Coordinates of C-alpha atoms in Angstrom, one line a residue:
X2 CA 14.2 -5.7 -4.5
X3 CA 11.9 -8.5 -3.4
X4 CA 14.8 -10.5 -2.2
X5 CA 16.3 -7.6 -0.2
X6 CA 12.9 -7.0 1.4
X7 CA 12.5 -10.6 2.4
X8 CA 15.9 -10.4 4.1
X9 CA 14.7 -7.3 6.1
X10 CA 11.5 -9.1 7.1
X11 CA 13.5 -12.2 8.2
X12 CA 15.8 -10.1 10.3
X13 CA 12.8 -8.3 11.9
X14 CA 11.2 -11.7 12.7
X15 CA 14.4 -13.1 14.2
X16 CA 15.0 -10.1 16.4
X17 CA 12.0 -8.3 17.7
X18 CA 14.2 -5.5 19.1
X19 CA 16.3 -5.0 16.0
X20 CA 16.5 -1.4 14.7
X21 CA 17.4 -0.9 11.0
X22 CA 20.2 1.6 10.4
X23 CA 20.6 1.3 6.6
X24 CA 17.3 1.5 4.7
X25 CA 17.7 4.6 2.4
X26 CA 20.2 2.9 0.1
X27 CA 17.3 0.6 -1.0
X28 CA 15.9 3.6 -2.8
X29 CA 18.1 2.8 -5.8
X30 CA 17.5 3.5 -9.5
X31 CA 16.8 -0.2 -10.0
X32 CA 14.2 -0.4 -7.2
X33 CA 12.6 2.9 -8.1
X34 CA 12.3 1.8 -11.7
X35 CA 10.4 -1.4 -10.5
X36 CA 8.1 0.8 -8.5
X37 CA 7.5 3.2 -11.4
X38 CA 6.2 0.3 -13.6
X39 CA 3.9 -0.8 -10.7
X40 CA 2.0 2.5 -10.8
X41 CA -1.4 2.4 -12.3
X42 CA -1.9 4.3 -15.5
X43 CA -4.7 6.8 -16.1
X44 CA -4.4 8.3 -12.6
X45 CA -4.7 12.1 -12.2
X46 CA -1.4 13.9 -12.1
X47 CA -0.2 16.0 -9.2
X48 CA 0.5 19.7 -9.1
X49 CA 3.4 19.4 -11.5
X50 CA 1.0 17.9 -14.2
X51 CA 3.6 15.2 -15.1
X52 CA 2.0 12.0 -16.4
X53 CA 3.5 8.4 -16.5
X54 CA 4.1 8.6 -20.2
X55 CA 5.9 11.9 -20.0
X56 CA 8.1 10.7 -17.1
X57 CA 8.9 7.4 -18.9
X58 CA 10.3 9.2 -21.9
X59 CA 13.5 10.0 -20.0
X60 CA 13.0 7.4 -17.3
X61 CA 16.7 6.4 -16.8
X62 CA 17.9 10.1 -16.7
X63 CA 14.9 11.1 -14.4
X64 CA 15.6 8.3 -11.9
X65 CA 19.3 8.9 -11.9
X66 CA 18.7 12.6 -11.1
X67 CA 16.2 11.6 -8.4
X68 CA 18.6 9.3 -6.7
X69 CA 21.4 11.9 -6.9
X70 CA 19.1 14.5 -5.2
X71 CA 18.2 12.0 -2.4
X72 CA 21.8 11.2 -1.7
X73 CA 22.6 14.9 -1.6
X74 CA 19.7 15.4 0.7
X75 CA 18.3 17.9 -1.8
X76 CA 15.2 16.0 -2.7
X77 CA 12.0 17.5 -1.4
X78 CA 8.5 16.2 -2.1
X79 CA 6.1 18.6 -3.8
X80 CA 2.9 19.6 -2.0
X81 CA 0.0 17.2 -2.8
X82 CA -2.9 18.4 -4.8
X83 CA -6.0 18.2 -2.6
X84 CA -9.3 17.2 -4.3
X85 CA -12.6 16.1 -2.7
X86 CA -14.7 13.1 -3.4
X87 CA -18.2 12.2 -2.3
X88 CA -18.6 10.6 1.0
X89 CA -21.5 8.8 2.7
X90 CA -24.1 11.2 4.1
X91 CA -23.5 13.9 1.4
X92 CA -20.1 14.9 2.9
X93 CA -16.8 15.2 1.1
X94 CA -13.6 13.3 1.7
X95 CA -10.3 15.0 1.0
X96 CA -7.8 13.1 -1.1
X97 CA -4.2 14.1 -1.7
X98 CA -2.7 13.5 -5.2
X99 CA 1.1 13.4 -5.0
X100 CA 3.4 14.4 -7.9
X101 CA 4.4 11.5 -10.2
X102 CA 8.0 11.4 -8.9
X103 CA 6.8 11.5 -5.3
X104 CA 4.4 8.5 -6.0
X105 CA 7.4 6.5 -7.1
X106 CA 9.4 7.3 -4.0
X107 CA 6.4 6.7 -1.7
X108 CA 5.8 3.3 -3.1
X109 CA 9.4 2.2 -2.7
X110 CA 9.4 3.5 0.9
X111 CA 6.1 1.9 1.7
X112 CA 7.5 -1.5 0.6
X113 CA 10.5 -1.0 2.9
X114 CA 8.2 0.0 5.8
X115 CA 6.0 -3.1 5.2
X116 CA 9.1 -5.3 5.3
X117 CA 10.2 -3.9 8.6
X118 CA 6.9 -3.7 10.5
X119 CA 4.9 -6.6 9.0
X120 CA 6.3 -9.2 11.5
X121 CA 5.2 -6.9 14.4
X122 CA 1.6 -6.3 13.3
X123 CA -1.0 -8.3 15.2
X124 CA -3.7 -10.6 13.9
X125 CA -6.4 -8.0 14.7
X126 CA -5.1 -5.7 11.9
X127 CA -6.3 -6.4 8.3
X128 CA -6.0 -3.2 6.2
X129 CA -3.3 -2.9 3.5
X130 CA -1.4 -6.0 4.6
X131 CA -0.2 -8.9 2.4
X132 CA -2.7 -11.8 2.3
X133 CA -5.2 -9.8 4.3
X134 CA -8.1 -7.6 3.4
X135 CA -11.8 -6.8 3.9
X136 CA -12.9 -10.4 3.4
X137 CA -10.5 -11.7 6.1
X138 CA -11.6 -8.9 8.5
X139 CA -15.3 -9.8 8.0
X140 CA -14.6 -13.5 8.4
X141 CA -12.7 -12.9 11.6
X142 CA -15.5 -10.8 13.0
X143 CA -18.1 -13.4 12.0
X144 CA -16.2 -16.2 13.7
X145 CA -15.8 -14.2 16.9
X146 CA -19.4 -13.3 17.2
X147 CA -20.6 -16.8 16.2
X148 CA -18.2 -18.9 18.3
X149 CA -17.0 -16.7 21.2
X150 CA -18.8 -15.2 24.2
X151 CA -19.7 -12.0 22.4
X152 CA -22.7 -10.1 23.7
X153 CA -21.7 -6.5 22.8
X154 CA -19.9 -4.8 20.0
X155 CA -18.2 -1.4 20.4
X156 CA -18.6 0.4 17.1
X157 CA -15.7 2.8 16.9
X158 CA -15.2 5.9 14.9
X159 CA -12.0 7.9 15.2
X160 CA -12.7 11.5 14.3
X161 CA -10.9 12.6 11.1
X162 CA -8.1 10.1 11.8
X163 CA -6.0 10.7 8.7
X164 CA -6.1 14.5 9.3
X165 CA -5.0 14.3 12.9
X166 CA -2.1 11.9 13.0
X167 CA 0.5 13.6 15.3
X168 CA 3.8 13.8 13.4
X169 CA 6.1 13.7 16.4
X170 CA 4.4 10.6 17.8
X171 CA 4.5 8.9 14.4
X172 CA 8.2 9.4 14.2
X173 CA 8.6 8.0 17.7
X174 CA 6.7 5.0 16.6
X175 CA 8.9 4.6 13.5
X176 CA 12.0 4.9 15.7
X177 CA 11.0 1.7 17.5
X178 CA 12.3 -0.2 14.4
X179 CA 14.2 2.4 12.3
X180 CA 17.5 4.2 13.2
X181 CA 18.4 5.4 9.7
X182 CA 18.3 9.2 9.9
X183 CA 18.2 9.6 6.1
X184 CA 15.1 7.4 5.8
X185 CA 13.4 9.1 8.7
X186 CA 14.2 12.6 7.2
X187 CA 12.5 11.6 4.0
X188 CA 9.4 10.5 5.8
X189 CA 9.3 13.8 7.7
X190 CA 9.7 15.8 4.5
X191 CA 6.7 13.9 3.0
X192 CA 4.6 14.7 6.1
X193 CA 5.6 18.4 6.0
X194 CA 5.3 18.8 2.3
X195 CA 1.9 20.6 2.5
X196 CA -1.1 20.6 0.2
X197 CA -2.4 22.8 -2.6
X198 CA -6.1 23.5 -2.4
X199 CA -7.9 25.8 -4.8
X200 CA -4.5 27.1 -5.8
X201 CA -3.4 28.0 -2.3
X202 CA -0.6 26.4 -0.3
X203 CA -1.5 25.0 3.1
X204 CA 1.2 23.9 5.5
X205 CA 0.7 20.5 7.2
X206 CA 1.8 20.2 10.8
X207 CA -0.2 17.0 11.4
X208 CA -2.0 14.3 9.4
X209 CA -1.1 12.0 6.5
X210 CA -3.0 12.8 3.3
X211 CA -5.2 10.0 1.9
X212 CA -4.4 9.0 -1.6
X213 CA -0.6 8.5 -1.4
X214 CA 1.2 5.1 -1.3
X215 CA 2.8 6.0 2.0
X216 CA -0.2 6.9 4.0
X217 CA -1.8 3.4 4.6
X218 CA 1.4 1.9 6.1
X219 CA 2.2 5.0 8.2
X220 CA -1.4 4.9 9.6
X221 CA -1.1 1.1 10.3
X222 CA 2.2 1.7 12.2
X223 CA 0.6 4.5 14.2
X224 CA -2.5 2.5 15.2
X225 CA -0.4 -0.6 15.9
X226 CA 1.3 1.3 18.8
X227 CA -1.6 3.6 19.7
X228 CA -4.4 1.0 19.6
X229 CA -3.5 -2.6 18.8
X230 CA -0.6 -3.2 21.2
X231 CA -2.3 -1.2 24.0
X232 CA -5.5 -3.2 23.7
X233 CA -3.6 -6.5 23.7
X234 CA -1.3 -5.8 26.5
X235 CA -3.2 -3.3 28.7
X236 CA -6.9 -3.2 28.1
X237 CA -7.5 -7.0 28.0
X238 CA -6.0 -7.3 31.5
X239 CA -8.7 -5.0 32.8
X240 CA -11.5 -6.8 31.1
X241 CA -13.7 -9.3 33.0
X242 CA -14.4 -11.4 30.0
X243 CA -13.8 -11.9 26.3
X244 CA -12.5 -8.8 24.4
X245 CA -11.1 -8.6 20.9
X246 CA -10.4 -6.0 18.2
X247 CA -11.0 -6.2 14.5
X248 CA -9.4 -3.3 12.6
X249 CA -9.1 -2.3 9.0
X250 CA -6.8 0.8 9.1
X251 CA -9.0 3.3 11.1
X252 CA -12.3 1.4 10.8
X253 CA -12.6 -0.8 13.9
X254 CA -14.9 -2.7 16.1
X255 CA -14.3 -4.4 19.5
X256 CA -16.2 -7.5 20.5
X257 CA -17.0 -7.8 24.2
X258 CA -18.6 -10.3 26.5
X259 CA -19.8 -7.9 29.2
X260 CA -21.5 -4.5 28.9
X261 CA -19.2 -3.1 31.7
X262 CA -16.2 -4.0 29.6
X263 CA -17.7 -2.2 26.6
X264 CA -18.3 0.9 28.6
X265 CA -14.8 0.7 30.1
X266 CA -13.3 0.3 26.6
X267 CA -14.9 3.6 25.4
X268 CA -13.7 5.5 28.5
X269 CA -10.2 4.1 28.3
X270 CA -10.0 4.7 24.6
X271 CA -10.9 8.4 25.1
X272 CA -7.9 8.8 27.4
X273 CA -5.6 6.8 25.2
X274 CA -6.4 8.5 21.9
X275 CA -6.2 12.0 23.5
X276 CA -2.6 11.3 24.4
X277 CA -1.8 10.8 20.7
X278 CA -3.8 13.8 19.4
X279 CA -6.8 11.8 18.4
X280 CA -10.4 11.6 19.7
X281 CA -13.5 9.4 19.3
X282 CA -16.4 10.7 17.2
X283 CA -19.0 10.8 20.0
X284 CA -21.9 10.8 17.5
X285 CA -20.8 7.7 15.8
X286 CA -19.1 5.6 18.5
X287 CA -21.7 3.4 20.3
X288 CA -22.2 0.1 22.1
X289 CA -24.4 -2.4 20.2
X290 CA -26.0 -5.3 22.0
X291 CA -25.2 -8.1 19.5
X292 CA -24.7 -11.9 19.6
X293 CA -26.4 -15.1 20.3
X294 CA -27.8 -14.1 23.7
X295 CA -28.6 -10.6 22.5
X296 CA -30.8 -11.8 19.7
X297 CA -32.7 -14.2 22.0
X298 CA -33.2 -11.4 24.5
X299 CA -34.5 -9.0 21.9
X300 CA -37.0 -11.7 20.7
X301 CA -38.3 -12.2 24.2
X302 CA -38.7 -8.5 24.7
X303 CA -40.5 -8.1 21.4
X304 CA -38.0 -5.5 20.1
X305 CA -36.0 -5.3 17.0
X306 CA -32.4 -6.5 17.4
X307 CA -29.7 -3.9 17.0
X308 CA -27.4 -3.7 14.0
X309 CA -24.0 -2.1 13.2
X310 CA -22.1 -1.2 10.1
X311 CA -18.5 -2.3 9.3
X312 CA -16.6 -2.1 6.0
X313 CA -19.6 -1.2 4.0
X314 CA -21.9 -3.9 5.4
X315 CA -24.8 -3.8 7.9
X316 CA -24.4 -6.7 10.3
X317 CA -27.7 -8.0 11.7
X318 CA -28.7 -10.9 13.9
X319 CA -30.1 -13.6 11.6
X320 CA -31.3 -17.2 11.9
X321 CA -29.6 -20.1 10.1
X322 CA -31.5 -22.9 8.4
X323 CA -31.2 -25.1 11.5
X324 CA -32.8 -22.4 13.6
X325 CA -29.5 -21.3 15.3
X326 CA -28.1 -17.8 15.5
X327 CA -26.0 -16.5 12.6
X328 CA -24.4 -13.2 11.7
X329 CA -26.2 -11.7 8.7
X330 CA -24.7 -9.1 6.3
X331 CA -26.2 -6.8 3.7
X332 CA -24.8 -3.8 1.9
X333 CA -25.1 -0.8 4.2
X334 CA -27.9 1.6 3.2
X335 CA -25.6 4.6 2.9
X336 CA -23.1 2.7 0.8
X337 CA -25.9 1.3 -1.4
X338 CA -27.4 4.8 -2.0
X339 CA -24.0 6.3 -2.7
X340 CA -23.3 3.7 -5.4
X341 CA -26.8 4.1 -6.9
X342 CA -26.2 7.9 -7.2
X343 CA -22.7 7.3 -8.7
X344 CA -24.2 5.0 -11.3
X345 CA -26.9 7.5 -12.1
X346 CA -24.3 10.2 -12.6
X347 CA -22.3 8.0 -14.9
X348 CA -25.4 7.1 -16.9
X349 CA -26.4 10.8 -17.3
X350 CA -22.9 11.7 -18.3
X351 CA -22.8 9.1 -21.0
X352 CA -26.4 9.3 -22.1
X353 CA -25.5 11.4 -25.2
X354 CA -23.0 8.7 -26.3
X355 CA -25.2 5.7 -26.1
X356 CA -28.7 7.3 -26.2
X357 CA -30.8 8.0 -23.2
X358 CA -30.2 5.0 -20.9
X359 CA -33.7 4.9 -19.5
X360 CA -35.5 5.6 -22.7
X361 CA -33.6 2.7 -24.5
X362 CA -34.8 0.2 -21.9
X363 CA -38.1 -1.7 -22.6
X364 CA -39.5 -4.2 -20.1
X365 CA -39.8 -7.8 -21.5
X366 CA -43.0 -8.9 -23.2
X367 CA -45.4 -10.9 -21.1
X368 CA -44.4 -14.6 -21.3
X369 CA -40.9 -13.8 -22.6
X370 CA -38.2 -16.4 -21.5
X371 CA -34.7 -15.8 -20.5
X372 CA -33.4 -17.2 -23.7
X373 CA -35.4 -14.6 -25.6
X374 CA -33.6 -11.8 -23.7
X375 CA -30.0 -13.0 -24.3

């Protein structure tokens, strides 16, 4: 499968206008079997209750039947099971758990989509891409603020992004590179499969449920056209100075040289996102004065420099050992508190197994050395 995917990527690189007409046939028994063994064990099952071990008992027959149903256009993904996990600020984040068979198909389709679209993605995008991740996104942001003419940061928040992706626009984005009706039909069926919440079926006419293997790449494709390309080819032409995006899926910041460009960015973004069924979260989107000049100005005015959060870290204006400006990072307060609460819940849940975790702890005696404690 890897060899075939590399050939797809090579063709996509060589011809930026190429549209792929035959992708569904890559969802073969052999490739699906490879994807099956890449699934992580111990994950919660979907609404069918089927586990990895159970499906593996008749794996060859199960995959043969699955491929036959896909070829006959009779395969329909099951609704995802919706659960809620704790989110920062005491809120809950909805997560969709697909059925086991659907997880396998999603992973295979995600690999194909990555092979097709990876050559098109811009350097400003870091989430769920090969060789890229949070560390690279943070490094890029640090380099921009430290070495470029950055005086303002637009801290973006797209309101309930995963729940509001417009299906029709998403398919239009996919059609820029894909002309295989069978493959597109499968994606549409996944998007329209619905969710089961508290035992009730809910239809889905928009959004891509978080938790599946297909959702990250679909969202990357959507924002590639909605945000990345637009900012690169349109918004930068309107800016009077430096302007650059750093995006990790829907978590994004835009570095600007001028305040007027930062204000213009927010105004233009509202219009752009509205066209595609999205909107900014007005309460969380803001302009932060940040950078070498901003830190010096705050010091002269005797006020505390502004900070912003990105990818779980609070970015603050620090001073290096040589006295020059540097970007400092510390764990965001909300994220830190969330992890502390999670640890406390785990300790309380396991206190009966190991004894009370807090009662079993005794502070070291006065004068005790590290060697005494090991």
